[in-house]
CSV table of C-alpha atoms and ligand atoms in Angstrom, one decimal:
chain,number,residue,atom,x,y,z
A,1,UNK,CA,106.2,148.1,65.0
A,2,UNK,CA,105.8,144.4,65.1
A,3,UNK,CA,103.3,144.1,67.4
A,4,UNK,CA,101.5,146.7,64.9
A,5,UNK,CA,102.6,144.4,62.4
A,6,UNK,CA,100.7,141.6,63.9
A,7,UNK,CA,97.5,143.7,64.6
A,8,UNK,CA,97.4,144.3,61.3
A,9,UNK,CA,97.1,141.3,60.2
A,10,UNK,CA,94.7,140.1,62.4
A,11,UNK,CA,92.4,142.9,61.8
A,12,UNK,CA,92.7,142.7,57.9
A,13,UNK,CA,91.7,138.9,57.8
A,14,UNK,CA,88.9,139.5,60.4
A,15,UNK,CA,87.2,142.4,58.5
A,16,UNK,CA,87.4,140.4,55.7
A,17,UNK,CA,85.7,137.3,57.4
A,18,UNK,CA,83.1,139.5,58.7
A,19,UNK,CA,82.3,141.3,55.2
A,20,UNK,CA,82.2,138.0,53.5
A,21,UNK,CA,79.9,135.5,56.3
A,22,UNK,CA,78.3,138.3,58.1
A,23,UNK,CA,79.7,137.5,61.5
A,24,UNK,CA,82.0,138.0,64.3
A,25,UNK,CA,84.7,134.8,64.0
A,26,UNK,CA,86.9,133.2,66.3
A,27,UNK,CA,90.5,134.1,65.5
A,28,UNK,CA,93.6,132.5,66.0
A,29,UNK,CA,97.0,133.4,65.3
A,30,UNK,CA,100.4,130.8,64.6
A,31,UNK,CA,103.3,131.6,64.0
A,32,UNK,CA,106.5,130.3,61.5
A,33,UNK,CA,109.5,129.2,62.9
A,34,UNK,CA,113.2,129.1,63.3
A,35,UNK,CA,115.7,126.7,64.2
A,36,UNK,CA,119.0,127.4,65.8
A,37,UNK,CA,120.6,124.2,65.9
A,38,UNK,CA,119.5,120.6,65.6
A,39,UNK,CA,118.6,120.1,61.8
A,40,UNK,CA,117.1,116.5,60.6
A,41,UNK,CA,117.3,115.4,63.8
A,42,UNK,CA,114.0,115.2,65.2
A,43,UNK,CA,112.9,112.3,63.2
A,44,UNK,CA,115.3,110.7,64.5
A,45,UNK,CA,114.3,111.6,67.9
A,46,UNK,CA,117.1,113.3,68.6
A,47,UNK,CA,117.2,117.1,70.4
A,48,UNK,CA,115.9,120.1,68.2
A,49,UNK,CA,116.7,124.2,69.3
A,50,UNK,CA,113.5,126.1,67.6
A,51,UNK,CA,112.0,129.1,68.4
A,52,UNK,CA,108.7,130.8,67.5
A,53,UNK,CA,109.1,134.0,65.4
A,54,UNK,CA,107.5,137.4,64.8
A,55,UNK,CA,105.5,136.1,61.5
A,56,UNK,CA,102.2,134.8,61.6
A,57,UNK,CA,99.4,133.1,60.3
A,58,UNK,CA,96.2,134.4,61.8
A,59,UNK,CA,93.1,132.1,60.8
A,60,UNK,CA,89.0,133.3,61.3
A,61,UNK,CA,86.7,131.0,61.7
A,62,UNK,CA,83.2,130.1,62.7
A,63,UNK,CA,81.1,127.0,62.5
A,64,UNK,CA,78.5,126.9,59.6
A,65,UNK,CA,75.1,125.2,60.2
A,66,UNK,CA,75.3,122.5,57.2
A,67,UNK,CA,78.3,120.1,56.4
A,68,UNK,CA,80.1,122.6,53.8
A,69,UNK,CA,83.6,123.8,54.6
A,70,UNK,CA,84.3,127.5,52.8
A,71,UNK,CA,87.6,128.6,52.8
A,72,UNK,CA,89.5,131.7,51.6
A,73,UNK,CA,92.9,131.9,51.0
A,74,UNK,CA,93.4,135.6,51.5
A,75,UNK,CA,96.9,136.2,50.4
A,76,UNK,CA,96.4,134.0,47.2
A,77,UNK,CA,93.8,135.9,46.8
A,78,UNK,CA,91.4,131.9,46.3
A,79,UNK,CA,88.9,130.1,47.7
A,80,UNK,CA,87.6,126.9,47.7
A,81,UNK,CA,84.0,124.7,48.9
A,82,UNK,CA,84.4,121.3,50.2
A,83,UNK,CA,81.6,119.0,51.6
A,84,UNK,CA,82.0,117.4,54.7
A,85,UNK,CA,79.7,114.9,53.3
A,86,UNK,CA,82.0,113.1,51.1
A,87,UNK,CA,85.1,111.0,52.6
A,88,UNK,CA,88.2,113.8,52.3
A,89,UNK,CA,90.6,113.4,50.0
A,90,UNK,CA,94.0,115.2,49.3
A,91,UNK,CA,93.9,118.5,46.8
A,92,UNK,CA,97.4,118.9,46.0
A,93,UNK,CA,97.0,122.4,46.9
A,94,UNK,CA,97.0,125.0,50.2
A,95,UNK,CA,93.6,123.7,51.0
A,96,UNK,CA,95.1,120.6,52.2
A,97,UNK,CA,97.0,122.1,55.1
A,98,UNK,CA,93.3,122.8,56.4
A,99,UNK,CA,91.9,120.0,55.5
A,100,UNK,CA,94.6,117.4,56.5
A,101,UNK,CA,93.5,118.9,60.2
A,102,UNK,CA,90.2,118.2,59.6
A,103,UNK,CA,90.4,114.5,58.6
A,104,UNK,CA,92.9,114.3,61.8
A,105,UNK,CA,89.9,115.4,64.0
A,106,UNK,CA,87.1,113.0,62.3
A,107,UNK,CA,89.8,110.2,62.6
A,108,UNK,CA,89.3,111.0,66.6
A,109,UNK,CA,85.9,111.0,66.3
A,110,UNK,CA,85.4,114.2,66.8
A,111,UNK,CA,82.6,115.3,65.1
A,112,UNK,CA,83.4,118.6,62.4
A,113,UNK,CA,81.0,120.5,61.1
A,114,UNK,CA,81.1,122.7,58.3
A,115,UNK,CA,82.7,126.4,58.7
A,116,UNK,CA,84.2,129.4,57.2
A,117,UNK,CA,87.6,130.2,57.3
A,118,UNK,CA,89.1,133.0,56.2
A,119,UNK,CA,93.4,133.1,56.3
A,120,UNK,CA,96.3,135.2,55.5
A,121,UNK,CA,99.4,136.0,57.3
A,122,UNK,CA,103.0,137.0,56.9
A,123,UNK,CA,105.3,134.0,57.0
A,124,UNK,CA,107.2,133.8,53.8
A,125,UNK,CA,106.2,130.7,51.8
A,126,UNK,CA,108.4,128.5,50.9
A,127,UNK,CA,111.3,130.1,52.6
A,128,UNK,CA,111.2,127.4,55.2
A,129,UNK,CA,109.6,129.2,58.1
A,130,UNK,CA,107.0,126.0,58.3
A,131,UNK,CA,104.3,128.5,57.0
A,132,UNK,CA,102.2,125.5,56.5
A,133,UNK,CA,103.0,124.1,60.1
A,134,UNK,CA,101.6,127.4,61.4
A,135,UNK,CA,98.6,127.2,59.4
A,136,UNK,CA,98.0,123.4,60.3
A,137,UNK,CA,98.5,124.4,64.3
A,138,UNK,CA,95.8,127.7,63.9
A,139,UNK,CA,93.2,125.5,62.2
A,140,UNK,CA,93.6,123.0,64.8
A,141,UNK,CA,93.8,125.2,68.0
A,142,UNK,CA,90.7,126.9,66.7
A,143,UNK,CA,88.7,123.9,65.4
A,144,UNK,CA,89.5,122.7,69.3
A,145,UNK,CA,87.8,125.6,71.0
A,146,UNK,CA,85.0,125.6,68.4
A,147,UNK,CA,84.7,122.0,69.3
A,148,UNK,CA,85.6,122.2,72.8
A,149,UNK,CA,87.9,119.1,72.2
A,150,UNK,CA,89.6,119.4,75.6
A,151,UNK,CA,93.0,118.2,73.0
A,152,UNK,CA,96.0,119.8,74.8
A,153,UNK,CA,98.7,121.7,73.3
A,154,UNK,CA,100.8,118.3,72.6
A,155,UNK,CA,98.2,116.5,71.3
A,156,UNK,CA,97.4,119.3,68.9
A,157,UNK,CA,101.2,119.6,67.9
A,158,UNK,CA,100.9,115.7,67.1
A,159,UNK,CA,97.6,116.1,65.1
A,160,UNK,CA,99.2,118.4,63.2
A,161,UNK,CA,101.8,117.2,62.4
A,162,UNK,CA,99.6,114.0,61.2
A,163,UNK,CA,97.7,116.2,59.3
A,164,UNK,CA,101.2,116.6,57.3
A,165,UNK,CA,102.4,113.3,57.3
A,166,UNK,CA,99.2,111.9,56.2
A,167,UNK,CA,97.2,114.1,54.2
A,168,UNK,CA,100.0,116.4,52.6
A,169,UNK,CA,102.3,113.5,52.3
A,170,UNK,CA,105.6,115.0,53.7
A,171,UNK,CA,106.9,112.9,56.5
A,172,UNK,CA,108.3,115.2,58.3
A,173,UNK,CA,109.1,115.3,62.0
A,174,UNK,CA,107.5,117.2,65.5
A,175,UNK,CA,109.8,120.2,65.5
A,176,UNK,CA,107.7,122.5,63.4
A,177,UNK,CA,104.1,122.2,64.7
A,178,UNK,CA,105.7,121.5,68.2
A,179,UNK,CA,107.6,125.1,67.5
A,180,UNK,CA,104.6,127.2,66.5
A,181,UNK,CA,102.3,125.5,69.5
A,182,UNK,CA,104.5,126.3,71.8
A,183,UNK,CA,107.4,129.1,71.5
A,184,UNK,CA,107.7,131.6,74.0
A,185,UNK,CA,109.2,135.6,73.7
A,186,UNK,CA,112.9,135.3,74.2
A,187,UNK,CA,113.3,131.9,74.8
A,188,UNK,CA,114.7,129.3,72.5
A,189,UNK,CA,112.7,125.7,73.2
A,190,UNK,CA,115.3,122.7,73.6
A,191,UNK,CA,112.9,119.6,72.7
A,192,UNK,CA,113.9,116.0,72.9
A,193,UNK,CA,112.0,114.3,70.6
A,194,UNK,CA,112.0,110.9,72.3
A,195,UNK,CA,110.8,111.7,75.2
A,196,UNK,CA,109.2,114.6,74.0
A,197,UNK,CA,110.3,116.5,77.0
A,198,UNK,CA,111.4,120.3,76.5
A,199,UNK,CA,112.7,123.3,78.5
A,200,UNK,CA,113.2,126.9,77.5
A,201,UNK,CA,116.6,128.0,77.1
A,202,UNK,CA,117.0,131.9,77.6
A,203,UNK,CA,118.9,133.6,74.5
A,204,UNK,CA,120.1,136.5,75.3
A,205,UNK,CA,119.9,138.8,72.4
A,206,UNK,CA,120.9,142.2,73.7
A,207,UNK,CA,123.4,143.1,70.9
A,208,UNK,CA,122.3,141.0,68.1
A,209,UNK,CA,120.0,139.9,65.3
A,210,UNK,CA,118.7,136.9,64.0
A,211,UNK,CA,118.9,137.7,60.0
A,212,UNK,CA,117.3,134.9,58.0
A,213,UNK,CA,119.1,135.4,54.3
A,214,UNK,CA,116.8,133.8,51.9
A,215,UNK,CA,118.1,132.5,48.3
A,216,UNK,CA,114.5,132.5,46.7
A,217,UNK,CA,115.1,128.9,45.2
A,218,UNK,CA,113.4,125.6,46.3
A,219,UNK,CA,115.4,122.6,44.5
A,220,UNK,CA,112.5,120.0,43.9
A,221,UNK,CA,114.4,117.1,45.0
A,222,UNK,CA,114.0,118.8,48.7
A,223,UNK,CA,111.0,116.4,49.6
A,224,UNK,CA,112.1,113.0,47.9
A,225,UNK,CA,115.8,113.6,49.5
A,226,UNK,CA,114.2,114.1,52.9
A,227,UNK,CA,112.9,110.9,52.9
A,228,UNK,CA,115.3,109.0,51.7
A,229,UNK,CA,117.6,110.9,54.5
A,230,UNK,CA,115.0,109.3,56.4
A,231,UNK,CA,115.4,106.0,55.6
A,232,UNK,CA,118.9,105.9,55.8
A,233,UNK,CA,119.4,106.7,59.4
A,234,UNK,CA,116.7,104.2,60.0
A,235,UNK,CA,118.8,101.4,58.0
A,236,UNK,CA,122.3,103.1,59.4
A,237,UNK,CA,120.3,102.0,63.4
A,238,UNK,CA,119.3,98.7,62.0
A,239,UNK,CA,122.4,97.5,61.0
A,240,UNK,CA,124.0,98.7,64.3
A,241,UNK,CA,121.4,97.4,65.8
A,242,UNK,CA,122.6,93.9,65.2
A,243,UNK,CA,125.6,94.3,67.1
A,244,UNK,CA,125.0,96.5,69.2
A,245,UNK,CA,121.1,95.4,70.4
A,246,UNK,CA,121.1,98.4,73.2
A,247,UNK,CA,121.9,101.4,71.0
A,248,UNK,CA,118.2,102.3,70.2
A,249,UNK,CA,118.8,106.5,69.3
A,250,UNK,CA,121.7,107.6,66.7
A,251,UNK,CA,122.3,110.0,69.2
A,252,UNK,CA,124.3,107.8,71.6
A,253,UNK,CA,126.4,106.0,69.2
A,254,UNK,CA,129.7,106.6,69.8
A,255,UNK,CA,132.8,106.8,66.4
A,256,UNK,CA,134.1,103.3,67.3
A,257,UNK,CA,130.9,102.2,66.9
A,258,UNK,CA,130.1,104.0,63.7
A,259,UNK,CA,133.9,102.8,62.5
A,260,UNK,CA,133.3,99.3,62.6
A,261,UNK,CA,129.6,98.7,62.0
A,262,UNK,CA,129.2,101.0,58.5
A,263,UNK,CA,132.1,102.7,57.8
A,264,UNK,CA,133.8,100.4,55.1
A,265,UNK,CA,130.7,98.4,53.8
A,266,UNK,CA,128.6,101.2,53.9
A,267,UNK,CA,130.4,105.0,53.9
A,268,UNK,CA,127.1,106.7,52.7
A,269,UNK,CA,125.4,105.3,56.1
A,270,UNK,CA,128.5,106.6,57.8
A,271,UNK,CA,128.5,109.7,57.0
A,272,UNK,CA,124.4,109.9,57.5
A,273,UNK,CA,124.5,108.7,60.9
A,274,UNK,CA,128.0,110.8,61.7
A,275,UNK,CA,126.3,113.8,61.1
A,276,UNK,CA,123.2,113.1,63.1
A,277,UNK,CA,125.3,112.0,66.0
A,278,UNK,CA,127.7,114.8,66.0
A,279,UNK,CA,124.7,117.3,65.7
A,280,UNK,CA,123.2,115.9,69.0
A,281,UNK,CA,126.1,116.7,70.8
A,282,UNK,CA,126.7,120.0,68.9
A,283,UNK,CA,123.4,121.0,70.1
A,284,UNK,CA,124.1,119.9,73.7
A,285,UNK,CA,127.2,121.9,73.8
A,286,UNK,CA,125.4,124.9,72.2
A,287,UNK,CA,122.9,124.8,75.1
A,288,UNK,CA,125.9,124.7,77.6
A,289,UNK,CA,127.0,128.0,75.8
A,290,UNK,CA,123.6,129.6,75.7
A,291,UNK,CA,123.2,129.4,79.5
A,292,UNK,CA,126.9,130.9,79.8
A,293,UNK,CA,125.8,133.0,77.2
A,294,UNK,CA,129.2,132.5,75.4
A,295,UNK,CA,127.7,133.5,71.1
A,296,UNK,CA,130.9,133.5,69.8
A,297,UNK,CA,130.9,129.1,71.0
A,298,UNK,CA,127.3,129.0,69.8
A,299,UNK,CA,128.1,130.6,66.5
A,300,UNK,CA,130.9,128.3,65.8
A,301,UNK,CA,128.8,125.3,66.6
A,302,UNK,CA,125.8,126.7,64.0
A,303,UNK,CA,128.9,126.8,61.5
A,304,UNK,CA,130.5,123.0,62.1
A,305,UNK,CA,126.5,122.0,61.8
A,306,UNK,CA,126.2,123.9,58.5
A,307,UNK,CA,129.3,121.7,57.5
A,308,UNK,CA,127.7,118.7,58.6
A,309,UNK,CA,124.5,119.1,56.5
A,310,UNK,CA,126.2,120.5,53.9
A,311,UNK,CA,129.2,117.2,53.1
A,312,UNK,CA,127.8,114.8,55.8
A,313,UNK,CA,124.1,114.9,55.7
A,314,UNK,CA,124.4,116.4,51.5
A,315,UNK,CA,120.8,118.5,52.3
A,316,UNK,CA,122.6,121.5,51.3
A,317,UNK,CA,122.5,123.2,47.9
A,318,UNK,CA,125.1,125.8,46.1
A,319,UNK,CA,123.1,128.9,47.2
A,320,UNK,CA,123.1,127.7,50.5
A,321,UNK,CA,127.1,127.2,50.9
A,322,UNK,CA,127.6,130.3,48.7
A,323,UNK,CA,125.5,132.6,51.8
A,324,UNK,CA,127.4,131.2,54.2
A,325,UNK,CA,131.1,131.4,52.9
A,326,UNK,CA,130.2,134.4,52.4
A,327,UNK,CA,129.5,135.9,55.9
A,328,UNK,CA,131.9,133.4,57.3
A,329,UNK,CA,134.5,135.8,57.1
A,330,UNK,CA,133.0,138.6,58.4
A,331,UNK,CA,133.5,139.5,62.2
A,332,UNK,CA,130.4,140.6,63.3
A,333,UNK,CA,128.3,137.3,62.1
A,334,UNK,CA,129.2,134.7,65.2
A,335,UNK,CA,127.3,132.0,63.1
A,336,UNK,CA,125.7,131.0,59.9
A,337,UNK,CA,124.0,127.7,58.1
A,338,UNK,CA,121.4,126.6,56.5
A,339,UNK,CA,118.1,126.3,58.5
A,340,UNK,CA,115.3,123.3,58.0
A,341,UNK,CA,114.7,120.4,55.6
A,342,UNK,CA,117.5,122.3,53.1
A,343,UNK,CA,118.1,122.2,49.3
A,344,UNK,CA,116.8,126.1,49.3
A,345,UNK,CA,115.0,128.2,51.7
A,346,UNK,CA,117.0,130.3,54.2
A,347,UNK,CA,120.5,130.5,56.1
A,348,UNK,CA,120.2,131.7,59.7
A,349,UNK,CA,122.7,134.0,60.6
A,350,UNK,CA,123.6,135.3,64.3
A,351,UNK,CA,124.9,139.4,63.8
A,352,UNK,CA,125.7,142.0,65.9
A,353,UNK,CA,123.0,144.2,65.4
A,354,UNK,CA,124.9,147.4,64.1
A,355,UNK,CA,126.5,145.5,61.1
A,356,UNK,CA,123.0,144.1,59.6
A,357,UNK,CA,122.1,146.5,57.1
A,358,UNK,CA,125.6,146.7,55.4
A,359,UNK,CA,125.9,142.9,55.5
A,360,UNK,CA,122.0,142.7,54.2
A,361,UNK,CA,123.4,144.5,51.4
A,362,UNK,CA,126.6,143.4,50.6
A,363,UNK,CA,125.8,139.8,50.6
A,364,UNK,CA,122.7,140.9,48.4
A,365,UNK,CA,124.5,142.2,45.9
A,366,UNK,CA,127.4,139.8,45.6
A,367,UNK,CA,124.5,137.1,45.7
A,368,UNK,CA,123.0,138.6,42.9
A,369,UNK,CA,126.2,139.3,41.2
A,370,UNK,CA,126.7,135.1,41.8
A,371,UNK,CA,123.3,133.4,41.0
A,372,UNK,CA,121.2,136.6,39.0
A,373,UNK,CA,118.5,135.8,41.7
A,374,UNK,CA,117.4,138.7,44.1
A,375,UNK,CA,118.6,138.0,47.9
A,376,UNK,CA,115.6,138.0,50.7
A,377,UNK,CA,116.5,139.0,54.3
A,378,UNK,CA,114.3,138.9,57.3
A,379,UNK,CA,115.5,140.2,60.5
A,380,UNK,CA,113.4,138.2,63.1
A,381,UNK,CA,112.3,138.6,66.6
A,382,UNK,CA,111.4,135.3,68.7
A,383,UNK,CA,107.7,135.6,69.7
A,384,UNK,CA,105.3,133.6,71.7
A,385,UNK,CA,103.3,130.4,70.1
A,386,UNK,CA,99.7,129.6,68.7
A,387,UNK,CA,96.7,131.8,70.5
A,388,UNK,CA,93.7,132.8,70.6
A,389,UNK,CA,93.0,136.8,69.9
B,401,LIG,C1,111.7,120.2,57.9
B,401,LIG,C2,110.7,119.3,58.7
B,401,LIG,C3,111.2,119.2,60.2
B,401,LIG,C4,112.6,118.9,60.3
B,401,LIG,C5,113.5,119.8,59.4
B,401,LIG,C6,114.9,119.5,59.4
B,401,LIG,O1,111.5,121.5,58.4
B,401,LIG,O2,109.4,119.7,58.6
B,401,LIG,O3,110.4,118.2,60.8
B,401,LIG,O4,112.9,117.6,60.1
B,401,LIG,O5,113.0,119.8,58.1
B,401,LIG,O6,115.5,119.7,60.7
C-alpha cells in the first residue's frame, strides 16, 4: 500500500508536468525524515540517529531553452516565474527551497539554466518531517543529473543544507538533508557530524511501530530559539575552552568539568551544554541497545532525552510534554519525545504494533479534550533516500 502510495505520487506530479510543458521530465523522489535519538546535536557536531521515512517529495523537471525558471507548487495548488537573468534573491515563500538550491549551484559555477519544475508530495508540512529538506535534496539531485555535475551524494547533502542556511535563513544543521540523501529501508543512520562519518544501525522492527503524534501547533519562537540554542553551546565551549584548551566538542566534556567552568556563573550554559553532553552519550548507549536489540533500554533512553530537551535544553512546548506524559504510562509504548528543532511539530513514539490504533485514539481524544486542537498520527515505515524514478 505504500509503495502504491508512492507511485501515486510520482505519477500524479508527472502527468501533470507533461500536460502543462508538453514533455517527458526527469523525476526525482526525497523523502522526510525521522529522528530517533540525537536532537540539537548536530550543530554541535555531535552524533545524530535519523532515518528516511515512507513520505516523499517527488520533484519533475526538465531544462528550458531560455534563462526562466517555472515552477508549480502542486499541492498549494501555485506557481511562480523567475529569471535566471537577474541576481537571486530570497521570496519568503516555498519557492525559496528551490531556489536557495539554485543559487548554491551558480555559487559553484555551475552554470543553471532555466527549467520547469513541477512538485507535490506527502510529507506533512510543518510537522517536522524536514519537508523542505526533502524538497531542497530532490531539486538538487535532479538539477545534478540534468547538469551532469559529477557532485556526490555528500556534497549535495552539504549544498543543501546551504541552500537553507543561506537563502532560507534557518541555520540549521546536516542531519536533515544528510537523512533524506541518504536513508536506507530498515536501517537507522548513526552520523557523526564531525567527522561526518556514518554507519547503518539495523532496527529491528518486527513487533512495533513508529507513530509520529502530531499537535498541529508551530510556536513562532521555534526558529529565533534555535539559534539562540545555537549560540549558547557555542559560548558554553568557549568559555571551557579557556581552561580546558583541548576540549574542542561538547560531547566529551565530562560533569566536573561542566561543574566548575559554568555551573555557578553561568547555570543557563550549564544546563545547555548538560543536555547536549548527556544526549551524546544517550545516543551511544542507544546504539549499544539497538545492536542487542534490547527496545525496552532504547525506549527509556528516547524518554530521559525528551526530559533533557524538555527542562535542560527548554525546546519543548506544553503540547509536547502533555503527548508524552501521556503515553508514558502506557505499557506497550517503550519510548516517547519530542522529535526535531521542537516548540511544536511531532512526538515520536516507539509501540507495539497491536496497541496503536487504541492509543491513536485515546491520546486523540484526551488531547483534544486538553488543548481543543485535533491530534495528527502518522504511523511510519523507514524507507530508502533521494532517487531517481
Ligand atoms: C531541525 C534542524 C536540524 C536539527 C534538529 C534538532 O530539524 O533542521 O538540523 O538541528 O532541528 O535536532
Amino acid at each position: 500500500m505504500v509503495i502504491e502510495e508512492k507511485k501515486t505520487i510520482t505519477e500524479r506530479i508527472r502527468l501533470q508536468f507533461i500536460d502543462l510543458f508538453q514533455e517527458e521530465p526527469l523525476v526525482v523522489m526525497s523523502p522526510g525524515r525521522i529522528n530517533l535519538i540525537g536532537e540539537h546535536t548536530d550543530y554541535n557536531r555531535g552524533y545524530v540517529l535519523p532515518a528516511a521515512i515512507d513520505k516523499v517529495t517527488v520533484v519533475a523537471m526538465r531544462e528550458r531553452e531560455d534563462q526562466l525558471v517555472h515552477l508549480v507548487a502542486s499541492d498549494l495548488d501555485a506557481n511562480l516565474v523567475i529569471s535566471l537573468e537577474q541576481p537571486l534573491k530570497p521570496a519568503g515563500n516555498w519557492s525559496d527551497y528551490v531556489m536557495g538550491v539554485v543559487d548554491q549551484f551558480q555559487k559553484r559555477n555551475l552554470p543553471v539554466r532555466g527549467f520547469n519544475l513541477v512538485f507535490g508530495g506527502n510529507v506533512p508540512l510543518g510537522a517536522g518531517m524536514s519537508s523542505s529538506a526533502a524538497l531542497e535534496c530532490a531539486v538538487a539531485f535532479a538539477l545534478n543529473e540534468q547538469l551532469d555535475a559529477k557532485l556526490n551524494r555528500m556534497d549535495l547533502v552539504a549544498l543543501a543544507q546551504k541552500a537553507e542556511n543561506e537563502f532560507v535563513g534557518v541555520n540549521c544543521g546536516i542531519m536533515d538533508q544528510f537523512s533524506s540523501m541518504f536513508g536506507q529501508k530498515n536501517k537507522v543512520l548513526k552520523l557523526d557530524c564531525e567527522t561526518l562519518e556514518y554507519e547503518s544501525v539495523p532496527f529491528e522492527m518486527d513487533g512495533f511501530r513508529i507513530v509520529l503524534l502530531d499537535t498541529h501547533v508551530k510556536h513562532s519562537l521555534g526558529s529565533s530559539e534555535y539559534n539562540i540554542r545555537r549560540s549558547q553551546c557555542e559560548e558554553g565551549l568557549a568559555l571551557l575552552n579557556r581552561q580546558y584548551p583541548d576540549l574542542t566538542n561538547l560531547r566529551n566534556a565530562n560533569l566536573d568539568q561542566l561543574d566548575q567552568v559554568l555551573r555557578k556563573e553561568h547555570p543557563v550554559l550549564y544546563h545547555r551544554c548538560r543536555y547536549v553532553m548527556e544526549e551524546n552519550h544517550r545516543l551511544l548507549d542507544a546504539c549499544k541497545a539497538l545492536h542487542i536489540n534490547d527496545l525496552r533500554t532504547f525506549g527509556k533512553l528516547m524518554y530521559a532525552s525528551h526530559e533533557g530537551l524538555s527542562r535542560r535544553y527548554e525546546v519543548s512546548c506544553p503540547e509536547l510534554d502533555y503527548l508524552v506524559e501521556q503515553v508514558r504510562p502506557v505499557e506497550a509504548v517503550y519510548g516517547a519525545r519530542m522529535m526535531g528543532g521542537g516548540f511544536g511539530g511531532c512526538t515520536i513514539n516507539l509501540v507495539k504494533s497491536e496497541a496503536v490504533s487504541e492509543l491513536i485514539e485515546t491520546v486523540g481524544n484526551l488531547y483534544q479534550d486538553h488543548t481543543g486542537t485535533s491530534l495528527g498520527a502518522y504511523v511510519v515505515q523507514i524507507g530508502n533516500g533521494t532517487a531517481l524514478l
